[in-house]
Short mmCIF file of C-alpha atoms (C1' of nucleotides) in Angstrom, two decimals:
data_model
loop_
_atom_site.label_atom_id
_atom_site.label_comp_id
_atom_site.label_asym_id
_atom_site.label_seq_id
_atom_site.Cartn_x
_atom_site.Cartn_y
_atom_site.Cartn_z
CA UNK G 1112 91.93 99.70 99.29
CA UNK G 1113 95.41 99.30 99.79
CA UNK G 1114 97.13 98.56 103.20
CA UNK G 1115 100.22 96.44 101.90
CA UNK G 1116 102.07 96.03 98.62
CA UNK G 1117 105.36 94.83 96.91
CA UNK G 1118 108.88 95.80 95.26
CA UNK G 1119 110.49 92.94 94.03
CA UNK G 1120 111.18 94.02 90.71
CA UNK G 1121 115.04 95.65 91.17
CA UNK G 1122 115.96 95.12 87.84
CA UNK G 1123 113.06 97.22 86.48
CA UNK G 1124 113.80 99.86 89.35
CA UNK G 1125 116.85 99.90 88.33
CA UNK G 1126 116.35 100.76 84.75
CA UNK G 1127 113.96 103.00 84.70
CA UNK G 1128 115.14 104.92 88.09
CA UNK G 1129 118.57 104.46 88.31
CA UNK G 1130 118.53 103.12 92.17
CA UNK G 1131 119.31 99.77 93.75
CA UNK G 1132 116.96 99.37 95.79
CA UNK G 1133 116.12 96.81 98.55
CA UNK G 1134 113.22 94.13 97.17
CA UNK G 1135 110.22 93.45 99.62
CA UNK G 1136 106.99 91.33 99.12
CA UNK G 1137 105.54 92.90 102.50
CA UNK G 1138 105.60 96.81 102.41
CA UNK G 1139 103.64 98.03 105.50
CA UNK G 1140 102.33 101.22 106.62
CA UNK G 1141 104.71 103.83 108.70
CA UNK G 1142 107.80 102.22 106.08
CA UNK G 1143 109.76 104.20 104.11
CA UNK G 1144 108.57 103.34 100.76
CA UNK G 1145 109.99 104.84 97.37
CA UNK G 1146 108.21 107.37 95.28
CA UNK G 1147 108.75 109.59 92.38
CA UNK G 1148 108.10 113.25 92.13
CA UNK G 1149 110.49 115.47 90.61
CA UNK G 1150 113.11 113.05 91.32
CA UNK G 1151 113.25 109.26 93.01
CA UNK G 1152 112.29 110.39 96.47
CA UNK G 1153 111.84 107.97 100.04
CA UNK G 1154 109.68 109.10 102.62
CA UNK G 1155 107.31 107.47 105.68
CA UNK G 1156 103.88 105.33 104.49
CA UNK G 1157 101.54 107.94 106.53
CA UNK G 1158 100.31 110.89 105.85
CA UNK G 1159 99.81 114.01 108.01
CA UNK G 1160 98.16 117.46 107.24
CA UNK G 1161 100.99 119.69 108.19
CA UNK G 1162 98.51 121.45 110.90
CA UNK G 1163 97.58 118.03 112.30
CA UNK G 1164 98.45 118.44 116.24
CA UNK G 1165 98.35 115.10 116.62
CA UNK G 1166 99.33 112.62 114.19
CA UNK G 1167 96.05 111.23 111.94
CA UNK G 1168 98.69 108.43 110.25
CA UNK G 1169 96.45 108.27 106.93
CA UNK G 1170 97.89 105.76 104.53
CA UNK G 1171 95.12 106.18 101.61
CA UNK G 1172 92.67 109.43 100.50
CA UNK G 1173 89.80 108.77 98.54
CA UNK G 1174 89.88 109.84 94.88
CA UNK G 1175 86.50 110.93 95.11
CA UNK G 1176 87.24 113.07 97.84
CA UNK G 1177 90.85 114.58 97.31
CA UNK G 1178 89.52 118.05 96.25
CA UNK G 1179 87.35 118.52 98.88
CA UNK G 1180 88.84 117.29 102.17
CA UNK G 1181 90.50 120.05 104.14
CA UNK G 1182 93.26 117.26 105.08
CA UNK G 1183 94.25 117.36 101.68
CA UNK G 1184 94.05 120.73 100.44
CA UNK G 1185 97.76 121.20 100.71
CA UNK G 1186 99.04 117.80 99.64
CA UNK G 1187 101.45 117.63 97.16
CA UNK G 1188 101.64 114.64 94.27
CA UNK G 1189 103.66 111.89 94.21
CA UNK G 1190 103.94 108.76 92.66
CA UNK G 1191 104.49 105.51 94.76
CA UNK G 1192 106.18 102.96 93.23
CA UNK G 1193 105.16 99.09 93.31
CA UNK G 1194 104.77 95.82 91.46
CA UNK G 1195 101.79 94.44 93.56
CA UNK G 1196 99.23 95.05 96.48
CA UNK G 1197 97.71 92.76 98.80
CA UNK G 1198 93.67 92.88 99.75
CA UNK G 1199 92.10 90.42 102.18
CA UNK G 1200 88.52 89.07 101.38
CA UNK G 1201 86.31 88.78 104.31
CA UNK G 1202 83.86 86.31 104.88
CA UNK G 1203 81.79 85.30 107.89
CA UNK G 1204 84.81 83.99 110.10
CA UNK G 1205 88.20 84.38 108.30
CA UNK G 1206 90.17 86.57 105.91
CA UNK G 1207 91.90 85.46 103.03
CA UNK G 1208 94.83 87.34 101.70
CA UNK G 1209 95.19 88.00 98.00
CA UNK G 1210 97.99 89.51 95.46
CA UNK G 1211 97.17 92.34 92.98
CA UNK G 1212 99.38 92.38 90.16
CA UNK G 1213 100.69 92.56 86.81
CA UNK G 1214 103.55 89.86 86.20
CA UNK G 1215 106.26 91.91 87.84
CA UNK G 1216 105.67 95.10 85.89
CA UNK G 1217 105.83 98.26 87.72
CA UNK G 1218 102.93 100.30 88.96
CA UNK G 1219 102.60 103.27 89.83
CA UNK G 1220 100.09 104.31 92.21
CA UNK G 1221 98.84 107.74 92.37
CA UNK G 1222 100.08 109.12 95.97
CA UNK G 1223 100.01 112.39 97.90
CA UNK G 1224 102.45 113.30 100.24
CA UNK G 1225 102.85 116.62 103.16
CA UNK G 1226 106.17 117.25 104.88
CA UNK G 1227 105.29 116.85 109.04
CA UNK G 1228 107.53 117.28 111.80
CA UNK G 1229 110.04 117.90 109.06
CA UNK G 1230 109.74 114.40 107.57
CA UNK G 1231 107.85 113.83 104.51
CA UNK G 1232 104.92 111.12 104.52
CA UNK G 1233 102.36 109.85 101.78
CA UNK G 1234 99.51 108.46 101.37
CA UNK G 1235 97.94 105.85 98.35
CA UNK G 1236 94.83 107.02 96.47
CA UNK G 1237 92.07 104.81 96.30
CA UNK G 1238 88.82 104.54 93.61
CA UNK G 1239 86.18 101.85 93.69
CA UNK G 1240 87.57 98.57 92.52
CA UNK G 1241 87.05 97.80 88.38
CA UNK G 1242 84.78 95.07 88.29
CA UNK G 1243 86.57 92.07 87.81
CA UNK G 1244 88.86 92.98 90.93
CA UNK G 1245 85.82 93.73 93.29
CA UNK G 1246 85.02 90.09 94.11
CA UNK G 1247 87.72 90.68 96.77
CA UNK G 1248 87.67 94.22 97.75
CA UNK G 1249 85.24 97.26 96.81
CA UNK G 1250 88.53 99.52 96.88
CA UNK G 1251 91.68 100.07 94.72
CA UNK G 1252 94.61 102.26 94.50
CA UNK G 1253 94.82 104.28 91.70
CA UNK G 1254 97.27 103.01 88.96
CA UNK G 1255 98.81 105.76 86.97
CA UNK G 1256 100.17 105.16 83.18
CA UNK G 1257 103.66 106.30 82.35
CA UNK G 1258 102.16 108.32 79.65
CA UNK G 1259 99.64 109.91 82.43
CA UNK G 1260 102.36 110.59 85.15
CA UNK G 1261 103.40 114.02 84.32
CA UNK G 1262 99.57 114.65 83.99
CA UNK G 1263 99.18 113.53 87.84
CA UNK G 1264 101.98 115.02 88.92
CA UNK G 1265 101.11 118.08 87.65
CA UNK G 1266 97.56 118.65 89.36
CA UNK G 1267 95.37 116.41 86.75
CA UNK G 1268 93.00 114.23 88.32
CA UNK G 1269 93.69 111.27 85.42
CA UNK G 1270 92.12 108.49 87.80
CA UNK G 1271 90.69 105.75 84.90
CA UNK G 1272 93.70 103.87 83.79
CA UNK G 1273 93.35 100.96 81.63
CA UNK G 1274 95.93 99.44 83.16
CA UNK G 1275 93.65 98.53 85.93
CA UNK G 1276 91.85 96.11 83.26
CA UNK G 1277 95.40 94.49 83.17
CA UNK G 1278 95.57 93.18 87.06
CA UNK G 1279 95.50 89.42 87.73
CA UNK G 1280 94.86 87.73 91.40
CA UNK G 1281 95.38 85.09 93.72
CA UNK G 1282 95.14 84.16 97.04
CA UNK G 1283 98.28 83.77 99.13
CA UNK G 1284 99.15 82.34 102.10
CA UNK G 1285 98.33 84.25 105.65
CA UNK G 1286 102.39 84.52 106.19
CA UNK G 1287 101.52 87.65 105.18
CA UNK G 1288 99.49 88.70 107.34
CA UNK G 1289 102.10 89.48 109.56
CA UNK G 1290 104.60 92.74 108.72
CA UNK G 1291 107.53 91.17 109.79
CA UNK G 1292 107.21 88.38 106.93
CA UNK G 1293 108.92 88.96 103.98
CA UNK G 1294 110.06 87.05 101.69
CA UNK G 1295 108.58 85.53 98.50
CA UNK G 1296 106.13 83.18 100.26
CA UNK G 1297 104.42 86.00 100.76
CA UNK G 1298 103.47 86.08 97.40
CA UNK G 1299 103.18 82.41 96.47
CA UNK G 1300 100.04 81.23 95.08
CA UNK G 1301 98.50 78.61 97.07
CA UNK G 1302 94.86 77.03 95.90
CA UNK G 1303 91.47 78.23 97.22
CA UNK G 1304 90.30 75.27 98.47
CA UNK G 1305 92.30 75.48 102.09
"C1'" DC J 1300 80.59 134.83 115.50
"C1'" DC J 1301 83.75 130.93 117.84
"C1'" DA J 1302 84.78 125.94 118.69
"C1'" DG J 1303 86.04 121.91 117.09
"C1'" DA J 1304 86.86 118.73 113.62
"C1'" DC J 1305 89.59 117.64 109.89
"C1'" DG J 1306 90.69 110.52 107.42
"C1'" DT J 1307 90.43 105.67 105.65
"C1'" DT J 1308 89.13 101.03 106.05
"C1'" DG J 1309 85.17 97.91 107.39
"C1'" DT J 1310 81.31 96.83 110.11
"C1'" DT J 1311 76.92 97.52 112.50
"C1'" DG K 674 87.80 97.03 122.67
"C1'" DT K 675 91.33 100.14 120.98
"C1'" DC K 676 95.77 101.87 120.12
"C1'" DT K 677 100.58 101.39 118.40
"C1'" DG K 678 104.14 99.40 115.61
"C1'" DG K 679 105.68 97.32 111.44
"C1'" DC U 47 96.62 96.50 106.08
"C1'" DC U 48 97.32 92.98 110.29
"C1'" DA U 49 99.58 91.72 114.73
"C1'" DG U 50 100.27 92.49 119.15
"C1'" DA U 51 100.14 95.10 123.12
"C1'" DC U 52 97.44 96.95 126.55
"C1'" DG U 53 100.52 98.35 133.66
"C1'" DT U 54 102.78 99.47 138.01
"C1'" DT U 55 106.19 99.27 141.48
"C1'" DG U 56 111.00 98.74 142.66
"C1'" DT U 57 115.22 96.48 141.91
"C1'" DT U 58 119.01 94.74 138.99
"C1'" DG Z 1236 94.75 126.09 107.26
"C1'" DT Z 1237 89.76 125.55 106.34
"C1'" DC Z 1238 85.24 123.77 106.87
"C1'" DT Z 1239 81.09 122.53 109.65
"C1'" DG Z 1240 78.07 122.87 113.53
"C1'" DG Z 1241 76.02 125.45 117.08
#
DNA sequence: CCAGACGTTGTT
DNA sequence: GTCTGG
DNA sequence: CCAGACGTTGTT
DNA sequence: GTCTGG
């Protein structure tokens, strides 16, 4: 899935959305994280149906699901910008942080997004992991093409990017583990063999 | 019909 | 164990 | 997602 | 608001 990426890439924010943006290798849930819809927009990491009573926080919908759910029947589309996510393999007694990513190319990840207590808030879509990424994690956000983002924003489900053939990993150090770390160690390869 | 849930992740 | 905060 | 808190009283 | 369970 997705629980924690990066923006690091300012330059390439810069270009192609004309913002200056602050850079961060540890974007956590319940942030306010940049996204595109019509226009470069911020809003909170957590989604709300808008007649939640009580907060339900999501931070990723299933793909296969997002035309079905009654939690999502009145999202609207976004797309989240990044240049890198973070999943954690499990094994029998530890967890193992890793970094998705593409160089320091953008990504876009397909999002969806309600406005609650008059704030907006989105959510990351997730498929099941291409193969050669599901040694870590079964889960994946969706990765939209330039070419394909009009297409999602407009209501098209276009969930099979190739660019998800493109992602390279490795494992990181456990400073990321904790939210409150950021900075680029976060995203420094270390070797496997701890 | 009304009441009550509505989600994801992982783990058991 | 479970909820909240980042 | 993970980390860290999780409670009450009264007093300063 | 809308779907599912009783």
């Amino acid at each position: 899935m997705c629980g924690r990426y990066t923006l690091r890439n300012s330059k390439a924010v810069k270009e192609k959305h004309l913002l200056n943006i602050d850079v961060s290798y540890n974007i956590a849930p319940s942030q306010q994280v940049l996204t595109q819809t019509s226009s470069p927009t911020f809003m909170n990491w957590s989604y709300n149906p808008n007649w939640a009573k009580t907060p339900m926080n999501l931070i990723n919908a299933r793909s296969e699901t997002l035309n079905v759910k009654p939690s999502f029947k009145m999202a609207k589309r976004c797309l989240i910008v990044a240049d890198g996510w973070f999943e954690w393999l499990r094994t029998n007694h530890s967890k193992q942080p890793y970094f998705f990513h593409m160089n320091d190319d953008l990504l876009s990840f397909a999002g969806i997004y309600t406005e609650y207590n008059g704030e907006k808030g989105c959510a990351i879509i997730t498929k099941e992991s291409t193969k050669h990424l599901s040694e870590v994690h079964h889960r994946m956000p969706v990765i939209i093409a330039d070419d394909d983002a009009d297409s999602w924003l407009s209501g098209e489900d276009v969930f099979d990017s190739k660019l998800s053939e493109n992602i390279d990993y490795y494992p990181v150090s456990t400073i990321v583990n904790s939210p409150r770390n950021n900075n680029i160690d976060c995203i420094k390869q270390i070797s496997t063999a701890i």
